[in-house]
Amino acid sequence: VKRLLLLNGHRTSQVVKDVLVELKHLRDKMECSHLTRKNPNILPFESGGETSLEFLCGKQNCGAFVVGSSTKKRPNNLIFGRVYDEKIFDLLECGVEAFTKPEGAATATVFSPKPAFAFAGEEFDNDEPYKQFKSIFVDSFRGRVVETINLKGVDRVIMCTPCPSVSGGNAAGEGDAKKRKVLIRHYAIKLKKSGTRVPRVELVEIGPSLDLCFRRRRAAHPDVEKEAVVRVDEGIKR
């Protein structure tokens, strides 16, 4: 299982703190570490700024992370990323444009630690920033990989919908990626009587809901990515 590390950067905001708490609740508490202290030395996109992050990921035995921060230039900022062979594998920076906490009965309901995922839109298969987001997001929040699952235990789904932008800037940097958005919604799956053997499925929004805009990104080096894929395939075959 790939554990998830959630932590703060040098400066943060209450919105970012609340988002990190809700992201923690999307994972099994045994598969996630949440560090609430400020970490002024963690600057994943800066040269040398990733050293402390790699150390903390190794110490917490986490292969994925989310760093929350907030500055005047990049308010309400989240950096999603993964670690491979004790080094930063890839990075995707997003800005929180809208956020809603769970309310009412949803806050007291206990759900399965493994959610279903739905990615609506061809952008998640054809557009590089969206493809990277899908890969990191699933890797970070799917939890333990299993061969079989009881359908009765599939009681929630995380829905991601793209909001593509007009062209502009370059695909590798902030100029292009920051205009793209993704809407994240969390639903409970309710099975209702339908008069047949197949139940009627209803989705009830339970929160949290997030609107993210893409900012900077760093893709994995092709050689390192190829090596990582080969190692994962070998692990599956065993």
C-alpha positions as a Python dict, from the first residue, in 0.01 Angstrom:
ca = {
    (1, 'V'): (0, 0, 0),
    (2, 'K'): (127, 350, -81),
    (3, 'R'): (100, 566, 230),
    (4, 'L'): (12, 936, 203),
    (5, 'L'): (188, 1223, 381),
    (6, 'L'): (4, 1551, 438),
    (7, 'L'): (201, 1850, 565),
    (8, 'N'): (226, 2228, 572),
    (9, 'G'): (483, 2447, 401),
    (10, 'H'): (630, 2770, 541),
    (11, 'R'): (308, 2972, 529),
    (12, 'T'): (-44, 2841, 509),
    (13, 'S'): (-406, 2952, 544),
    (14, 'Q'): (-709, 2819, 728),
    (15, 'V'): (-857, 2705, 397),
    (16, 'V'): (-549, 2494, 321),
    (17, 'K'): (-547, 2351, 674),
    (18, 'D'): (-913, 2251, 639),
    (19, 'V'): (-850, 2095, 297),
    (20, 'L'): (-563, 1884, 431),
    (21, 'V'): (-785, 1759, 716),
    (22, 'E'): (-1057, 1654, 469),
    (23, 'L'): (-805, 1487, 239),
    (24, 'K'): (-686, 1288, 540),
    (25, 'H'): (-1042, 1166, 596),
    (26, 'L'): (-1053, 1028, 241),
    (27, 'R'): (-784, 775, 334),
    (28, 'D'): (-772, 500, 593),
    (29, 'K'): (-621, 659, 905),
    (30, 'M'): (-363, 378, 922),
    (31, 'E'): (-241, 459, 571),
    (32, 'C'): (-199, 834, 612),
    (33, 'S'): (26, 1066, 815),
    (34, 'H'): (-70, 1428, 882),
    (35, 'L'): (202, 1663, 1012),
    (36, 'T'): (59, 1993, 1136),
    (37, 'R'): (379, 2187, 1206),
    (38, 'K'): (515, 2444, 960),
    (39, 'N'): (802, 2328, 740),
    (40, 'P'): (989, 2634, 607),
    (41, 'N'): (1253, 2426, 426),
    (42, 'I'): (1007, 2238, 204),
    (43, 'L'): (1002, 2397, -143),
    (44, 'P'): (955, 2103, -382),
    (45, 'F'): (995, 2305, -704),
    (46, 'E'): (1314, 2481, -585),
    (47, 'S'): (1663, 2337, -612),
    (48, 'G'): (1750, 2189, -274),
    (49, 'G'): (1400, 2253, -142),
    (50, 'E'): (1298, 1891, -185),
    (51, 'T'): (1558, 1743, 53),
    (52, 'S'): (1353, 1783, 372),
    (53, 'L'): (1043, 1651, 197),
    (54, 'E'): (1224, 1338, 77),
    (55, 'F'): (1356, 1284, 432),
    (56, 'L'): (1008, 1315, 587),
    (57, 'C'): (855, 1082, 327),
    (58, 'G'): (1123, 825, 404),
    (59, 'K'): (1079, 866, 780),
    (60, 'Q'): (699, 827, 754),
    (61, 'N'): (730, 550, 493),
    (62, 'C'): (510, 745, 249),
    (63, 'G'): (523, 718, -129),
    (64, 'A'): (285, 1009, -199),
    (65, 'F'): (242, 1351, -42),
    (66, 'V'): (41, 1674, -44),
    (67, 'V'): (212, 1996, 69),
    (68, 'G'): (-20, 2283, 164),
    (69, 'S'): (89, 2647, 160),
    (70, 'S'): (-41, 2996, 90),
    (71, 'T'): (147, 3304, -30),
    (72, 'K'): (52, 3627, -202),
    (73, 'K'): (178, 3492, -536),
    (74, 'R'): (18, 3149, -496),
    (75, 'P'): (-270, 3162, -245),
    (76, 'N'): (-431, 2843, -110),
    (77, 'N'): (-175, 2619, -276),
    (78, 'L'): (-153, 2238, -283),
    (79, 'I'): (141, 2045, -426),
    (80, 'F'): (63, 1681, -506),
    (81, 'G'): (355, 1450, -567),
    (82, 'R'): (509, 1106, -542),
    (83, 'V'): (840, 962, -429),
    (84, 'Y'): (1030, 682, -602),
    (85, 'D'): (1356, 532, -479),
    (86, 'E'): (1367, 800, -203),
    (87, 'K'): (1363, 1083, -459),
    (88, 'I'): (1084, 1313, -583),
    (89, 'F'): (920, 1135, -877),
    (90, 'D'): (678, 1401, -1007),
    (91, 'L'): (496, 1715, -892),
    (92, 'L'): (166, 1888, -970),
    (93, 'E'): (75, 2221, -811),
    (94, 'C'): (-290, 2325, -776),
    (95, 'G'): (-470, 2628, -638),
    (96, 'V'): (-786, 2589, -430),
    (97, 'E'): (-1050, 2810, -594),
    (98, 'A'): (-1348, 2675, -399),
    (99, 'F'): (-1385, 2441, -104),
    (100, 'T'): (-1684, 2310, 92),
    (101, 'K'): (-1662, 2096, 404),
    (102, 'P'): (-1893, 1800, 472),
    (103, 'E'): (-2202, 1896, 670),
    (104, 'G'): (-2487, 1729, 854),
    (105, 'A'): (-2519, 1351, 878),
    (106, 'A'): (-2228, 1294, 639),
    (107, 'T'): (-1982, 1397, 908),
    (108, 'A'): (-2098, 1117, 1139),
    (109, 'T'): (-2134, 840, 879),
    (110, 'V'): (-1861, 577, 860),
    (111, 'F'): (-1774, 478, 504),
    (112, 'S'): (-1548, 215, 350),
    (113, 'P'): (-1178, 317, 341),
    (114, 'K'): (-1164, 229, -30),
    (115, 'P'): (-1352, 470, -259),
    (116, 'A'): (-1447, 422, -622),
    (117, 'F'): (-1315, 679, -870),
    (118, 'A'): (-1487, 832, -1173),
    (119, 'F'): (-1303, 1058, -1417),
    (120, 'A'): (-1550, 1220, -1656),
    (121, 'G'): (-1388, 1352, -1970),
    (122, 'E'): (-1142, 1248, -2239),
    (123, 'E'): (-896, 1507, -2106),
    (124, 'F'): (-788, 1258, -1839),
    (125, 'D'): (-663, 1030, -2119),
    (126, 'N'): (-538, 1283, -2375),
    (127, 'D'): (-416, 1597, -2195),
    (128, 'E'): (-82, 1571, -2011),
    (129, 'P'): (-163, 1783, -1700),
    (130, 'Y'): (-496, 1602, -1656),
    (131, 'K'): (-330, 1262, -1714),
    (132, 'Q'): (-74, 1344, -1447),
    (133, 'F'): (-343, 1460, -1205),
    (134, 'K'): (-540, 1137, -1254),
    (135, 'S'): (-232, 922, -1200),
    (136, 'I'): (-121, 1106, -884),
    (137, 'F'): (-472, 1136, -739),
    (138, 'V'): (-557, 766, -778),
    (139, 'D'): (-214, 665, -648),
    (140, 'S'): (-257, 888, -344),
    (141, 'F'): (-615, 803, -242),
    (142, 'R'): (-702, 452, -362),
    (143, 'G'): (-545, 287, -58),
    (144, 'R'): (-454, -80, -47),
    (145, 'V'): (-454, -263, -383),
    (146, 'V'): (-675, -573, -369),
    (147, 'E'): (-761, -845, -621),
    (148, 'T'): (-1130, -879, -531),
    (149, 'I'): (-1385, -657, -361),
    (150, 'N'): (-1736, -700, -222),
    (151, 'L'): (-1968, -468, -416),
    (152, 'K'): (-2166, -400, -98),
    (153, 'G'): (-1853, -236, 37),
    (154, 'V'): (-1840, 14, -251),
    (155, 'D'): (-2033, 286, -70),
    (156, 'R'): (-1870, 606, -198),
    (157, 'V'): (-1723, 752, -514),
    (158, 'I'): (-1489, 1042, -582),
    (159, 'M'): (-1593, 1217, -903),
    (160, 'C'): (-1345, 1432, -1099),
    (161, 'T'): (-1463, 1654, -1383),
    (162, 'P'): (-1228, 1858, -1605),
    (163, 'C'): (-1275, 2223, -1699),
    (164, 'P'): (-1031, 2266, -1989),
    (165, 'S'): (-913, 2612, -2091),
    (166, 'V'): (-827, 2793, -2409),
    (167, 'S'): (-475, 2734, -2537),
    (168, 'G'): (-182, 2944, -2424),
    (169, 'G'): (155, 2921, -2257),
    (170, 'N'): (355, 2602, -2268),
    (171, 'A'): (245, 2256, -2160),
    (172, 'A'): (539, 2198, -1927),
    (173, 'G'): (501, 2510, -1717),
    (174, 'E'): (268, 2740, -1536),
    (175, 'G'): (153, 2945, -1836),
    (176, 'D'): (-58, 2666, -1980),
    (177, 'A'): (-142, 2447, -1683),
    (178, 'K'): (-281, 2718, -1455),
    (179, 'K'): (-579, 2775, -1687),
    (180, 'R'): (-700, 2418, -1647),
    (181, 'K'): (-935, 2325, -1366),
    (182, 'V'): (-1070, 2008, -1213),
    (183, 'L'): (-1384, 1977, -1000),
    (184, 'I'): (-1370, 1711, -727),
    (185, 'R'): (-1691, 1588, -565),
    (186, 'H'): (-1742, 1314, -306),
    (187, 'Y'): (-2064, 1110, -318),
    (188, 'A'): (-2221, 835, -109),
    (189, 'I'): (-2359, 545, -314),
    (190, 'K'): (-2712, 450, -209),
    (191, 'L'): (-2878, 130, -334),
    (192, 'K'): (-3257, 166, -357),
    (193, 'K'): (-3531, -82, -437),
    (194, 'S'): (-3616, -90, -806),
    (195, 'G'): (-3870, -372, -830),
    (196, 'T'): (-3610, -593, -999),
    (197, 'R'): (-3304, -789, -886),
    (198, 'V'): (-3085, -496, -987),
    (199, 'P'): (-3105, -212, -733),
    (200, 'R'): (-3145, 151, -835),
    (201, 'V'): (-2830, 350, -764),
    (202, 'E'): (-2844, 702, -625),
    (203, 'L'): (-2555, 939, -553),
    (204, 'V'): (-2576, 1172, -254),
    (205, 'E'): (-2313, 1443, -223),
    (206, 'I'): (-2143, 1419, 116),
    (207, 'G'): (-1839, 1643, 71),
    (208, 'P'): (-1580, 1762, 70),
    (209, 'S'): (-1600, 1938, -266),
    (210, 'L'): (-1297, 2102, -425),
    (211, 'D'): (-1240, 2321, -729),
    (212, 'L'): (-872, 2316, -823),
    (213, 'C'): (-683, 2510, -1089),
    (214, 'F'): (-355, 2372, -1221),
    (215, 'R'): (-40, 2576, -1169),
    (216, 'R'): (314, 2441, -1203),
    (217, 'R'): (399, 2082, -1282),
    (218, 'R'): (703, 1861, -1317),
    (219, 'A'): (668, 1530, -1497),
    (220, 'A'): (877, 1227, -1409),
    (221, 'H'): (1196, 1173, -1608),
    (222, 'P'): (1118, 921, -1887),
    (223, 'D'): (1391, 676, -1782),
    (224, 'V'): (1287, 686, -1416),
    (225, 'E'): (920, 646, -1513),
    (226, 'K'): (1002, 343, -1728),
    (227, 'E'): (1199, 185, -1443),
    (228, 'A'): (915, 248, -1196),
    (229, 'V'): (656, 91, -1428),
    (230, 'V'): (873, -217, -1481),
    (231, 'R'): (920, -258, -1104),
    (232, 'V'): (544, -230, -1041),
    (233, 'D'): (469, -484, -1316),
    (234, 'E'): (720, -729, -1168),
    (235, 'G'): (561, -685, -827),
    (236, 'I'): (215, -764, -970),
    (237, 'K'): (346, -1077, -1145),
    (238, 'R'): (494, -1207, -819),
}
